[in-house]
mmCIF file of C-alpha atoms and ligand atoms in Angstrom:
data_model
loop_
_atom_site.group_PDB
_atom_site.id
_atom_site.type_symbol
_atom_site.label_atom_id
_atom_site.label_comp_id
_atom_site.label_asym_id
_atom_site.label_seq_id
_atom_site.Cartn_x
_atom_site.Cartn_y
_atom_site.Cartn_z
ATOM 1 C CA UNK A 1117 118.727 69.914 122.927
ATOM 2 C CA UNK A 1118 120.130 73.178 124.158
ATOM 3 C CA UNK A 1119 118.626 76.357 122.858
ATOM 4 C CA UNK A 1120 120.890 78.117 120.419
ATOM 5 C CA UNK A 1121 120.999 81.910 120.476
ATOM 6 C CA UNK A 1122 120.332 83.434 116.998
ATOM 7 C CA UNK A 1123 122.904 86.055 116.488
ATOM 8 C CA UNK A 1124 120.753 87.776 113.857
ATOM 9 C CA UNK A 1125 118.506 88.850 116.741
ATOM 10 C CA UNK A 1126 121.185 91.318 117.962
ATOM 11 C CA UNK A 1127 121.780 94.927 117.043
ATOM 12 C CA UNK A 1128 125.310 96.242 117.474
ATOM 13 C CA UNK A 1129 124.944 96.962 121.234
ATOM 14 C CA UNK A 1130 123.134 93.683 121.780
ATOM 15 C CA UNK A 1131 125.931 91.667 120.086
ATOM 16 C CA UNK A 1132 128.518 93.460 122.180
ATOM 17 C CA UNK A 1133 126.644 92.578 125.330
ATOM 18 C CA UNK A 1134 126.307 88.986 124.226
ATOM 19 C CA UNK A 1135 130.092 88.734 123.511
ATOM 20 C CA UNK A 1136 130.522 90.194 127.012
ATOM 21 C CA UNK A 1137 128.616 87.274 128.514
ATOM 22 C CA UNK A 1138 131.148 84.979 126.844
ATOM 23 C CA UNK A 1139 134.001 86.991 128.402
ATOM 24 C CA UNK A 1140 134.975 88.623 125.036
ATOM 25 C CA UNK A 1141 135.928 92.216 124.419
ATOM 26 C CA UNK A 1142 133.682 94.581 122.258
ATOM 27 C CA UNK A 1143 136.021 94.455 119.321
ATOM 28 C CA UNK A 1144 135.279 90.735 119.031
ATOM 29 C CA UNK A 1145 131.664 91.608 118.572
ATOM 30 C CA UNK A 1146 132.576 93.968 115.729
ATOM 31 C CA UNK A 1147 134.554 91.246 114.063
ATOM 32 C CA UNK A 1148 131.751 88.809 114.415
ATOM 33 C CA UNK A 1149 129.250 91.312 113.142
ATOM 34 C CA UNK A 1150 131.373 91.945 110.035
ATOM 35 C CA UNK A 1151 131.537 88.209 109.343
ATOM 36 C CA UNK A 1152 127.792 87.941 109.606
ATOM 37 C CA UNK A 1153 126.542 91.185 108.005
ATOM 38 C CA UNK A 1154 129.398 92.007 105.552
ATOM 39 C CA UNK A 1155 130.509 88.536 104.466
ATOM 40 C CA UNK A 1156 127.273 86.593 104.905
ATOM 41 C CA UNK A 1157 128.804 83.956 107.117
ATOM 42 C CA UNK A 1158 126.232 81.422 108.238
ATOM 43 C CA UNK A 1159 128.618 79.254 110.365
ATOM 44 C CA UNK A 1160 131.554 79.825 112.650
ATOM 45 C CA UNK A 1161 134.197 77.612 111.152
ATOM 46 C CA UNK A 1162 135.165 80.028 108.448
ATOM 47 C CA UNK A 1163 135.659 82.945 110.798
ATOM 48 C CA UNK A 1164 139.411 82.502 110.721
ATOM 49 C CA UNK A 1165 140.445 85.588 112.672
ATOM 50 C CA UNK A 1166 138.518 84.502 115.721
ATOM 51 C CA UNK A 1167 140.292 82.255 118.216
ATOM 52 C CA UNK A 1168 139.540 78.555 117.801
ATOM 53 C CA UNK A 1169 138.261 78.386 121.311
ATOM 54 C CA UNK A 1170 135.718 81.158 120.669
ATOM 55 C CA UNK A 1171 134.544 79.532 117.509
ATOM 56 C CA UNK A 1172 133.989 76.253 119.349
ATOM 57 C CA UNK A 1173 132.111 78.086 122.078
ATOM 58 C CA UNK A 1174 129.838 79.826 119.561
ATOM 59 C CA UNK A 1175 129.233 76.522 117.717
ATOM 60 C CA UNK A 1176 127.721 75.015 120.905
ATOM 61 C CA UNK A 1177 125.711 78.058 121.872
ATOM 62 C CA UNK A 1178 124.765 80.172 118.918
ATOM 63 C CA UNK A 1179 123.433 80.042 115.402
ATOM 64 C CA UNK A 1180 122.964 82.469 112.399
ATOM 65 C CA UNK A 1181 119.523 81.773 111.067
ATOM 66 C CA UNK A 1182 117.344 83.794 108.772
ATOM 67 C CA UNK A 1183 113.688 82.779 107.878
ATOM 68 C CA UNK A 1184 113.691 80.105 105.165
ATOM 69 C CA UNK A 1185 112.467 80.956 101.660
ATOM 70 C CA UNK A 1186 109.321 79.073 100.683
ATOM 71 C CA UNK A 1187 109.394 80.527 97.207
ATOM 72 C CA UNK A 1188 111.696 82.719 95.194
ATOM 73 C CA UNK A 1189 110.115 84.380 92.100
ATOM 74 C CA UNK A 1190 111.775 86.428 89.480
ATOM 75 C CA UNK A 1191 109.668 88.867 87.490
ATOM 76 C CA UNK A 1192 110.087 89.642 83.827
ATOM 77 C CA UNK A 1193 111.279 93.141 84.878
ATOM 78 C CA UNK A 1194 114.022 91.737 87.197
ATOM 79 C CA UNK A 1195 112.066 92.304 90.369
ATOM 80 C CA UNK A 1196 112.521 89.371 92.689
ATOM 81 C CA UNK A 1197 110.221 88.263 95.507
ATOM 82 C CA UNK A 1198 110.904 85.877 98.327
ATOM 83 C CA UNK A 1199 108.198 84.414 100.445
ATOM 84 C CA UNK A 1200 109.705 83.635 103.841
ATOM 85 C CA UNK A 1201 108.460 81.209 106.458
ATOM 86 C CA UNK A 1202 108.210 82.778 109.892
ATOM 87 C CA UNK A 1203 106.505 79.747 111.523
ATOM 88 C CA UNK A 1204 103.021 78.774 112.550
ATOM 89 C CA UNK A 1205 101.710 79.063 109.037
ATOM 90 C CA UNK A 1206 102.852 82.738 108.756
ATOM 91 C CA UNK A 1207 104.844 84.003 105.821
ATOM 92 C CA UNK A 1208 106.100 87.389 104.922
ATOM 93 C CA UNK A 1209 107.497 88.824 101.671
ATOM 94 C CA UNK A 1210 110.670 90.592 100.698
ATOM 95 C CA UNK A 1211 111.022 92.314 97.305
ATOM 96 C CA UNK A 1212 114.244 93.330 95.485
ATOM 97 C CA UNK A 1213 113.847 96.028 92.903
ATOM 98 C CA UNK A 1214 116.870 96.524 90.663
ATOM 99 C CA UNK A 1215 117.299 99.877 88.949
ATOM 100 C CA UNK A 1216 120.107 101.309 86.850
ATOM 101 C CA UNK A 1217 121.846 103.153 89.650
ATOM 102 C CA UNK A 1218 120.592 101.384 92.730
ATOM 103 C CA UNK A 1219 119.155 98.188 94.114
ATOM 104 C CA UNK A 1220 116.245 98.600 96.614
ATOM 105 C CA UNK A 1221 115.030 95.997 99.086
ATOM 106 C CA UNK A 1222 111.401 96.282 100.315
ATOM 107 C CA UNK A 1223 111.319 94.779 103.794
ATOM 108 C CA UNK A 1224 108.406 93.531 105.912
ATOM 109 C CA UNK A 1225 108.002 94.380 109.586
ATOM 110 C CA UNK A 1226 104.971 92.355 110.638
ATOM 111 C CA UNK A 1227 103.157 89.236 109.659
ATOM 112 C CA UNK A 1228 99.891 90.776 108.628
ATOM 113 C CA UNK A 1229 98.848 94.302 109.803
ATOM 114 C CA UNK A 1230 96.346 95.675 112.272
ATOM 115 C CA UNK A 1231 95.773 98.977 110.605
ATOM 116 C CA UNK A 1232 93.444 97.463 107.976
ATOM 117 C CA UNK A 1233 93.603 100.096 105.308
ATOM 118 C CA UNK A 1234 90.670 99.635 102.895
ATOM 119 C CA UNK A 1235 92.900 99.149 99.768
ATOM 120 C CA UNK A 1236 95.656 96.886 101.149
ATOM 121 C CA UNK A 1237 95.687 93.110 100.898
ATOM 122 C CA UNK A 1238 98.126 92.807 103.872
ATOM 123 C CA UNK A 1239 95.566 94.669 105.985
ATOM 124 C CA UNK A 1240 92.783 92.420 104.728
ATOM 125 C CA UNK A 1241 94.532 89.343 106.127
ATOM 126 C CA UNK A 1242 94.532 90.720 109.643
ATOM 127 C CA UNK A 1243 97.392 90.897 112.168
ATOM 128 C CA UNK A 1244 99.426 87.796 113.236
ATOM 129 C CA UNK A 1245 102.438 89.103 115.015
ATOM 130 C CA UNK A 1246 105.468 91.398 115.053
ATOM 131 C CA UNK A 1247 108.544 90.130 113.358
ATOM 132 C CA UNK A 1248 111.611 89.715 115.530
ATOM 133 C CA UNK A 1249 114.731 91.851 114.948
ATOM 134 C CA UNK A 1250 116.320 88.708 113.451
ATOM 135 C CA UNK A 1251 113.427 88.179 111.020
ATOM 136 C CA UNK A 1252 113.626 91.834 109.864
ATOM 137 C CA UNK A 1253 117.405 92.043 109.351
ATOM 138 C CA UNK A 1254 117.331 88.425 108.108
ATOM 139 C CA UNK A 1255 115.422 89.643 105.096
ATOM 140 C CA UNK A 1256 118.311 91.928 104.099
ATOM 141 C CA UNK A 1257 120.940 89.406 105.061
ATOM 142 C CA UNK A 1258 119.293 86.577 103.020
ATOM 143 C CA UNK A 1259 118.651 88.770 99.992
ATOM 144 C CA UNK A 1260 122.029 90.537 99.967
ATOM 145 C CA UNK A 1261 123.997 87.370 100.053
ATOM 146 C CA UNK A 1262 121.743 85.423 97.685
ATOM 147 C CA UNK A 1263 122.115 88.206 95.133
ATOM 148 C CA UNK A 1264 125.867 88.341 95.576
ATOM 149 C CA UNK A 1265 126.142 84.589 95.135
ATOM 150 C CA UNK A 1266 124.138 84.842 91.926
ATOM 151 C CA UNK A 1267 126.314 87.682 90.576
ATOM 152 C CA UNK A 1268 129.503 85.724 91.508
ATOM 153 C CA UNK A 1269 130.446 88.420 94.024
ATOM 154 C CA UNK A 1270 130.813 86.137 96.896
ATOM 155 C CA UNK A 1271 133.544 86.854 99.473
ATOM 156 C CA UNK A 1272 133.716 90.563 98.525
ATOM 157 C CA UNK A 1273 132.026 93.136 100.616
ATOM 158 C CA UNK A 1274 130.532 95.002 97.637
ATOM 159 C CA UNK A 1275 126.902 95.805 98.270
ATOM 160 C CA UNK A 1276 124.226 94.825 95.811
ATOM 161 C CA UNK A 1277 121.407 96.332 97.850
ATOM 162 C CA UNK A 1278 122.087 100.033 98.138
ATOM 163 C CA UNK A 1279 118.647 101.205 99.564
ATOM 164 C CA UNK A 1280 116.143 99.716 101.957
ATOM 165 C CA UNK A 1281 112.508 100.704 102.216
ATOM 166 C CA UNK A 1282 110.452 99.557 105.174
ATOM 167 C CA UNK A 1283 107.448 99.318 102.919
ATOM 168 C CA UNK A 1284 106.658 95.565 102.858
ATOM 169 C CA UNK A 1285 103.970 93.965 104.982
ATOM 170 C CA UNK A 1286 103.040 95.601 108.228
ATOM 171 C CA UNK A 1287 103.149 98.877 109.952
ATOM 172 C CA UNK A 1288 106.805 99.373 111.018
ATOM 173 C CA UNK A 1289 106.132 101.942 113.755
ATOM 174 C CA UNK A 1290 103.877 99.454 115.516
ATOM 175 C CA UNK A 1291 106.842 97.164 115.857
ATOM 176 C CA UNK A 1292 109.188 100.073 116.889
ATOM 177 C CA UNK A 1293 111.976 98.303 118.923
ATOM 178 C CA UNK A 1294 112.629 95.574 116.504
ATOM 179 C CA UNK A 1295 112.464 97.765 113.453
ATOM 180 C CA UNK A 1296 114.771 100.320 114.981
ATOM 181 C CA UNK A 1297 117.255 97.615 116.076
ATOM 182 C CA UNK A 1298 117.304 96.220 112.508
ATOM 183 C CA UNK A 1299 117.764 99.654 111.067
ATOM 184 C CA UNK A 1300 120.719 100.216 113.453
ATOM 185 C CA UNK A 1301 122.383 97.296 111.711
ATOM 186 C CA UNK A 1302 121.485 98.661 108.227
ATOM 187 C CA UNK A 1303 123.293 101.930 109.174
ATOM 188 C CA UNK A 1304 126.254 100.454 111.102
ATOM 189 C CA UNK A 1305 129.646 100.668 109.447
ATOM 190 C CA UNK A 1306 130.479 97.248 110.683
ATOM 191 C CA UNK A 1307 127.347 95.860 109.118
ATOM 192 C CA UNK A 1308 125.571 97.228 105.955
ATOM 193 C CA UNK A 1309 126.829 100.769 106.217
ATOM 194 C CA UNK A 1310 123.916 102.430 104.516
ATOM 195 C CA UNK A 1311 123.428 106.188 104.972
ATOM 196 C CA UNK A 1312 120.256 107.406 106.745
ATOM 197 C CA UNK A 1313 119.034 108.831 103.411
ATOM 198 C CA UNK A 1314 119.082 105.456 101.891
ATOM 199 C CA UNK A 1315 116.861 103.786 104.506
ATOM 200 C CA UNK A 1316 113.208 104.925 104.249
ATOM 201 C CA UNK A 1317 110.495 104.011 106.634
ATOM 202 C CA UNK A 1318 106.915 104.228 105.498
ATOM 203 C CA UNK A 1319 104.168 104.744 107.972
ATOM 204 C CA UNK A 1320 100.410 105.104 107.860
ATOM 205 C CA UNK A 1321 100.804 107.812 110.460
ATOM 206 C CA UNK A 1322 101.387 106.607 114.030
ATOM 207 C CA UNK A 1323 102.046 110.119 115.265
ATOM 208 C CA UNK A 1324 103.675 109.440 118.692
ATOM 209 C CA UNK A 1325 106.024 106.865 117.176
ATOM 210 C CA UNK A 1326 107.056 109.333 114.418
ATOM 211 C CA UNK A 1327 108.273 111.576 117.166
ATOM 212 C CA UNK A 1328 110.130 108.741 118.823
ATOM 213 C CA UNK A 1329 111.798 107.748 115.534
ATOM 214 C CA UNK A 1330 112.904 111.330 115.115
ATOM 215 C CA UNK A 1331 114.556 111.154 118.533
ATOM 216 C CA UNK A 1332 116.109 107.715 118.253
ATOM 217 C CA UNK A 1333 117.006 107.055 114.623
ATOM 218 C CA UNK A 1334 115.888 109.661 112.066
ATOM 219 C CA UNK A 1335 115.911 107.892 108.733
ATOM 220 C CA UNK A 1336 114.109 109.104 105.529
ATOM 221 C CA UNK A 1337 110.352 109.169 106.089
ATOM 222 C CA UNK A 1338 107.466 108.381 103.849
ATOM 223 C CA UNK A 1339 103.901 108.954 105.035
ATOM 224 C CA UNK A 1340 100.967 107.161 103.452
ATOM 225 C CA UNK A 1341 98.370 109.889 103.031
ATOM 226 C CA UNK A 1342 95.777 108.573 100.518
ATOM 227 C CA UNK A 1343 93.203 111.244 101.248
ATOM 228 C CA UNK A 1344 93.138 115.006 101.567
ATOM 229 C CA UNK A 1345 90.511 115.262 104.266
ATOM 230 C CA UNK A 1346 89.644 113.405 107.509
ATOM 231 C CA UNK A 1347 86.227 112.204 106.296
ATOM 232 C CA UNK A 1348 87.772 110.260 103.452
ATOM 233 C CA UNK A 1349 90.935 109.229 105.237
ATOM 234 C CA UNK A 1350 88.945 107.863 108.218
ATOM 235 C CA UNK A 1351 87.480 105.371 105.686
ATOM 236 C CA UNK A 1352 90.610 104.551 103.711
ATOM 237 C CA UNK A 1353 93.131 104.540 106.643
ATOM 238 C CA UNK A 1354 91.141 103.772 109.864
ATOM 239 C CA UNK A 1355 94.144 104.908 111.990
ATOM 240 C CA UNK A 1356 93.186 108.419 110.954
ATOM 241 C CA UNK A 1357 90.410 108.431 113.528
ATOM 242 C CA UNK A 1358 93.139 108.164 116.219
ATOM 243 C CA UNK A 1359 95.626 110.557 114.550
ATOM 244 C CA UNK A 1360 93.775 112.957 112.252
ATOM 245 C CA UNK A 1361 95.444 114.938 109.487
ATOM 246 C CA UNK A 1362 96.096 118.058 111.483
ATOM 247 C CA UNK A 1363 98.139 116.115 114.021
ATOM 248 C CA UNK A 1364 99.822 114.135 111.255
ATOM 249 C CA UNK A 1365 100.870 117.272 109.397
ATOM 250 C CA UNK A 1366 102.279 118.768 112.639
ATOM 251 C CA UNK A 1367 104.196 115.588 113.280
ATOM 252 C CA UNK A 1368 105.662 115.742 109.758
ATOM 253 C CA UNK A 1369 106.851 119.277 110.423
ATOM 254 C CA UNK A 1370 108.491 118.203 113.708
ATOM 255 C CA UNK A 1371 110.149 115.221 111.995
ATOM 256 C CA UNK A 1372 111.678 117.528 109.375
ATOM 257 C CA UNK A 1373 113.599 119.278 112.069
ATOM 258 C CA UNK A 1374 115.711 116.086 112.552
ATOM 259 C CA UNK A 1375 115.254 114.207 109.297
ATOM 260 C CA UNK A 1376 118.132 113.342 107.012
ATOM 261 C CA UNK A 1377 116.284 114.700 103.985
ATOM 262 C CA UNK A 1378 114.612 118.107 103.809
ATOM 263 C CA UNK A 1379 111.277 116.773 102.614
ATOM 264 C CA UNK A 1380 108.680 114.158 103.562
ATOM 265 C CA UNK A 1381 107.548 111.762 100.856
ATOM 266 C CA UNK A 1382 103.754 111.493 100.741
ATOM 267 C CA UNK A 1383 102.502 108.253 99.223
ATOM 268 C CA UNK A 1384 99.024 108.442 97.628
ATOM 269 C CA UNK A 1385 97.325 105.388 96.315
ATOM 270 C CA UNK A 1386 95.168 106.328 93.238
ATOM 271 C CA UNK A 1387 91.700 104.844 93.572
ATOM 272 C CA UNK A 1388 89.335 105.363 90.698
ATOM 273 C CA UNK A 1389 86.508 107.692 91.604
ATOM 274 C CA UNK A 1390 87.397 107.549 95.347
ATOM 275 C CA UNK A 1391 90.309 110.007 95.927
ATOM 276 C CA UNK A 1392 91.456 111.006 92.475
ATOM 277 C CA UNK A 1393 89.433 114.002 91.426
ATOM 278 C CA UNK A 1394 90.923 117.442 90.628
ATOM 279 C CA UNK A 1395 89.121 118.744 93.669
ATOM 280 C CA UNK A 1396 90.985 116.228 95.757
ATOM 281 C CA UNK A 1397 94.227 117.289 94.222
ATOM 282 C CA UNK A 1398 93.588 121.014 95.094
ATOM 283 C CA UNK A 1399 92.650 120.084 98.603
ATOM 284 C CA UNK A 1400 95.845 118.168 98.924
ATOM 285 C CA UNK A 1401 97.853 121.172 97.917
ATOM 286 C CA UNK A 1402 96.244 123.176 100.675
ATOM 287 C CA UNK A 1403 96.595 120.439 103.243
ATOM 288 C CA UNK A 1404 100.349 120.112 102.759
ATOM 289 C CA UNK A 1405 101.077 123.836 102.375
ATOM 290 C CA UNK A 1406 103.333 123.985 105.466
ATOM 291 C CA UNK A 1407 105.182 120.714 104.924
ATOM 292 C CA UNK A 1408 108.146 120.552 102.546
ATOM 293 C CA UNK A 1409 107.222 117.345 100.635
ATOM 294 C CA UNK A 1410 107.353 115.316 97.536
ATOM 295 C CA UNK A 1411 104.479 113.212 96.223
ATOM 296 C CA UNK A 1412 104.574 109.628 95.111
ATOM 297 C CA UNK A 1413 101.384 108.633 93.379
ATOM 298 C CA UNK A 1414 100.852 104.828 93.463
ATOM 299 C CA UNK A 1415 98.388 103.463 90.922
ATOM 300 C CA UNK A 1416 96.207 101.113 92.973
ATOM 301 C CA UNK A 1417 97.303 97.465 92.540
ATOM 302 C CA UNK A 1418 94.126 95.483 92.614
ATOM 303 C CA UNK A 1419 93.739 92.238 94.499
ATOM 304 C CA UNK A 1420 90.768 89.820 94.605
ATOM 305 C CA UNK A 1421 87.664 91.171 96.404
ATOM 306 C CA UNK A 1422 88.981 94.644 96.999
ATOM 307 C CA UNK A 1423 85.999 96.063 95.096
ATOM 308 C CA UNK A 1424 88.283 98.991 94.068
ATOM 309 C CA UNK A 1425 89.689 100.033 90.716
ATOM 310 C CA UNK A 1426 92.895 101.793 89.692
ATOM 311 C CA UNK A 1427 92.512 105.296 88.557
ATOM 312 C CA UNK A 1428 92.717 105.784 84.760
ATOM 313 C CA UNK A 1429 96.046 107.042 83.435
ATOM 314 C CA UNK A 1430 94.689 110.323 82.123
ATOM 315 C CA UNK A 1431 93.167 110.974 85.580
ATOM 316 C CA UNK A 1432 96.475 110.246 87.210
ATOM 317 C CA UNK A 1433 98.117 112.684 84.830
ATOM 318 C CA UNK A 1434 95.547 115.521 85.546
ATOM 319 C CA UNK A 1435 95.918 114.892 89.270
ATOM 320 C CA UNK A 1436 99.750 114.945 89.086
ATOM 321 C CA UNK A 1437 99.639 118.168 86.982
ATOM 322 C CA UNK A 1438 97.739 120.003 89.676
ATOM 323 C CA UNK A 1439 100.331 119.095 92.275
ATOM 324 C CA UNK A 1440 103.231 119.977 89.863
ATOM 325 C CA UNK A 1441 101.631 123.290 89.030
ATOM 326 C CA UNK A 1442 101.573 124.041 92.717
ATOM 327 C CA UNK A 1443 105.324 123.484 92.796
ATOM 328 C CA UNK A 1444 105.224 120.062 94.394
ATOM 329 C CA UNK A 1445 107.619 117.429 93.080
ATOM 330 C CA UNK A 1446 105.442 114.575 92.057
ATOM 331 C CA UNK A 1447 106.288 111.156 90.608
ATOM 332 C CA UNK A 1448 103.988 108.339 89.591
ATOM 333 C CA UNK A 1449 105.309 105.087 90.892
ATOM 334 C CA UNK A 1450 106.112 102.581 88.147
ATOM 335 C CA UNK A 1451 104.433 99.327 88.976
ATOM 336 C CA UNK A 1452 107.179 96.743 89.342
ATOM 337 C CA UNK A 1453 106.784 92.965 89.625
ATOM 338 C CA UNK A 1454 103.011 92.832 89.277
ATOM 339 C CA UNK A 1455 103.314 89.663 87.273
ATOM 340 C CA UNK A 1456 104.529 87.916 90.477
ATOM 341 C CA UNK A 1457 102.209 89.830 92.893
ATOM 342 C CA UNK A 1458 105.152 91.815 94.245
ATOM 343 C CA UNK A 1459 103.687 95.260 93.669
ATOM 344 C CA UNK A 1460 102.676 97.610 96.468
ATOM 345 C CA UNK A 1461 99.791 96.354 98.445
ATOM 346 C CA UNK A 1462 99.765 92.932 96.843
ATOM 347 C CA UNK A 1463 101.961 91.387 99.496
ATOM 348 C CA UNK A 1464 99.696 88.937 101.311
ATOM 349 C CA UNK A 1465 102.126 86.210 102.225
ATOM 350 C CA UNK A 1466 100.255 83.616 100.226
ATOM 351 C CA UNK A 1467 101.000 80.499 102.245
ATOM 352 C CA UNK A 1468 98.589 78.531 100.328
ATOM 353 C CA UNK A 1469 101.026 78.607 97.411
ATOM 354 C CA UNK A 1470 103.494 76.602 99.408
ATOM 355 C CA UNK A 1471 102.171 73.133 98.725
ATOM 356 C CA UNK A 1472 101.538 73.811 95.096
ATOM 357 C CA UNK A 1473 105.032 75.053 94.467
ATOM 358 C CA UNK A 1474 106.688 72.508 96.587
ATOM 359 C CA UNK A 1475 105.011 69.735 94.637
ATOM 360 C CA UNK A 1476 106.397 71.255 91.449
ATOM 361 C CA UNK A 1477 109.919 71.220 93.029
ATOM 362 C CA UNK A 1478 110.333 74.953 93.061
ATOM 363 C CA UNK A 1479 111.570 75.294 96.637
ATOM 364 C CA UNK A 1480 114.560 77.557 96.833
ATOM 365 C CA UNK A 1481 114.944 77.940 93.049
ATOM 366 C CA UNK A 1482 113.957 80.843 90.929
ATOM 367 C CA UNK A 1483 110.531 80.156 89.371
ATOM 368 C CA UNK A 1484 109.310 82.603 86.783
ATOM 369 C CA UNK A 1485 105.716 82.319 87.330
ATOM 370 C CA UNK A 1486 103.118 84.576 85.787
ATOM 371 C CA UNK A 1487 100.009 84.420 87.932
ATOM 372 C CA UNK A 1488 96.732 85.098 86.318
ATOM 373 C CA UNK A 1489 94.589 86.261 89.234
HETATM 374 N N1 SAH B 2760 102.356 100.059 106.566
HETATM 375 C C1 SAH B 2760 103.191 101.086 105.952
HETATM 376 C C2 SAH B 2760 104.174 100.483 104.949
HETATM 377 C C3 SAH B 2760 103.749 99.338 103.997
HETATM 378 S S1 SAH B 2760 102.656 99.693 102.660
HETATM 379 C C4 SAH B 2760 102.335 102.097 105.245
HETATM 380 O O1 SAH B 2760 101.176 101.820 105.168
HETATM 381 O O2 SAH B 2760 102.896 103.105 104.920
HETATM 382 C C5 SAH B 2760 103.646 100.612 101.469
HETATM 383 C C6 SAH B 2760 102.777 101.547 100.587
HETATM 384 O O3 SAH B 2760 101.907 100.786 99.663
HETATM 385 C C7 SAH B 2760 101.883 102.292 101.429
HETATM 386 O O4 SAH B 2760 101.844 103.670 101.003
HETATM 387 C C8 SAH B 2760 100.562 101.698 101.216
HETATM 388 O O5 SAH B 2760 99.482 102.500 101.529
HETATM 389 C C9 SAH B 2760 100.667 101.291 99.748
HETATM 390 N N2 SAH B 2760 99.650 100.287 99.369
HETATM 391 C C10 SAH B 2760 98.995 99.454 100.132
HETATM 392 N N3 SAH B 2760 98.117 98.688 99.347
HETATM 393 C C11 SAH B 2760 98.249 99.157 98.063
HETATM 394 C C12 SAH B 2760 97.642 98.734 96.899
HETATM 395 N N4 SAH B 2760 96.787 97.795 96.769
HETATM 396 N N5 SAH B 2760 97.997 99.419 95.759
HETATM 397 C C13 SAH B 2760 98.907 100.418 95.831
HETATM 398 N N6 SAH B 2760 99.495 100.751 96.928
HETATM 399 C C14 SAH B 2760 99.178 100.203 98.155
HETATM 400 FE FE1 SF4 B 2761 98.999 98.103 107.136
HETATM 401 FE FE2 SF4 B 2761 100.370 99.758 105.500
HETATM 402 FE FE3 SF4 B 2761 98.600 97.917 104.541
HETATM 403 FE FE4 SF4 B 2761 97.756 100.051 105.927
HETATM 404 S S1 SF4 B 2761 98.798 100.080 103.898
HETATM 405 S S2 SF4 B 2761 97.085 97.869 106.206
HETATM 406 S S3 SF4 B 2761 99.368 100.311 107.386
HETATM 407 S S4 SF4 B 2761 100.553 97.525 105.568
#
């Protein structure tokens, strides 16, 4: 069998180059890209404005293939989580979070993660591999067109997903080229056409790659802080030993010179008795004094064997108030989809679910399943 080229693996320049190898002009690549990323075409027959000879050529050489969904769960609050098969027993998760004025997709960048943050279940499972460009953009492609189908909006280029956050499994800046290539498609007017402000990349603080992102594709940036001093951050986010807070804050300041938003979002996972005291909050205010920023406090989402607890609500309120009093915009993230383990830090690509759900015939269908772990 001849090897078929997966067209989802190409960013805009890559697709133009591929079409060049077939003797086609760049505008053909744009047409093809619109069929794939604006209309959700999965085969070539329906691409009626392409010459029949080109369609036939593509049929023998190329394919449009996203990772297959192993499970598809709908939470009571409308959050939807897909578990996607990326081969060799690896699976990654993609989460859609509908809100009144927007629809956000949380996209994974790696199978597992090498950073191994103390409070993250993706980190606990270790690192398997980087996702390919096609596996990253394939999450948006699969979700956008599944949602359109369900809403009866097929055949119209009206976006359901209005925002993307690179906040799923993995550290996106440690899979730089594939993540940036996928984000180029998210931003391209002949693909998803999202503005840079509506695509947010979240990093645990890979300082040199933050600079590279600023040069190559400055999108909105979220930085996972989680601790106000190096001693504590070394424990919670081991990458801190390599890129300590002083360097991280300086990198944030540099990023803001090119960023599409005039602030950095700092994420801070609230861990009971670990990083949530009023002294920690005051230290945080001092640490971030020179960085225009907003704070997003994430109540810790427990997972088995973490040995950690979520901060109590009154403590989160007191913590937030200190930041607010210092003039910092602070929000507490609403936990969404925790009944289907779709909340932050609960994404572990539970492959073991596969057989159980398959036996119950839930492949590819929406299964409302309230898990009790
Ligand atoms: N690797 C990137 C992006 C993925 S994690 C990063 O670390 O930024 C998205 C956010 O969820 C990060 O801020 C991460 O620290 C946070 N998170 C991880 N585990 C969590 C948990 N168990 N509860 C709450 N937030 C968690
Ligand atoms: Fe990796 Fe982010 Fe989880 Fe840390 S929080 S282990 S960087 S996915």
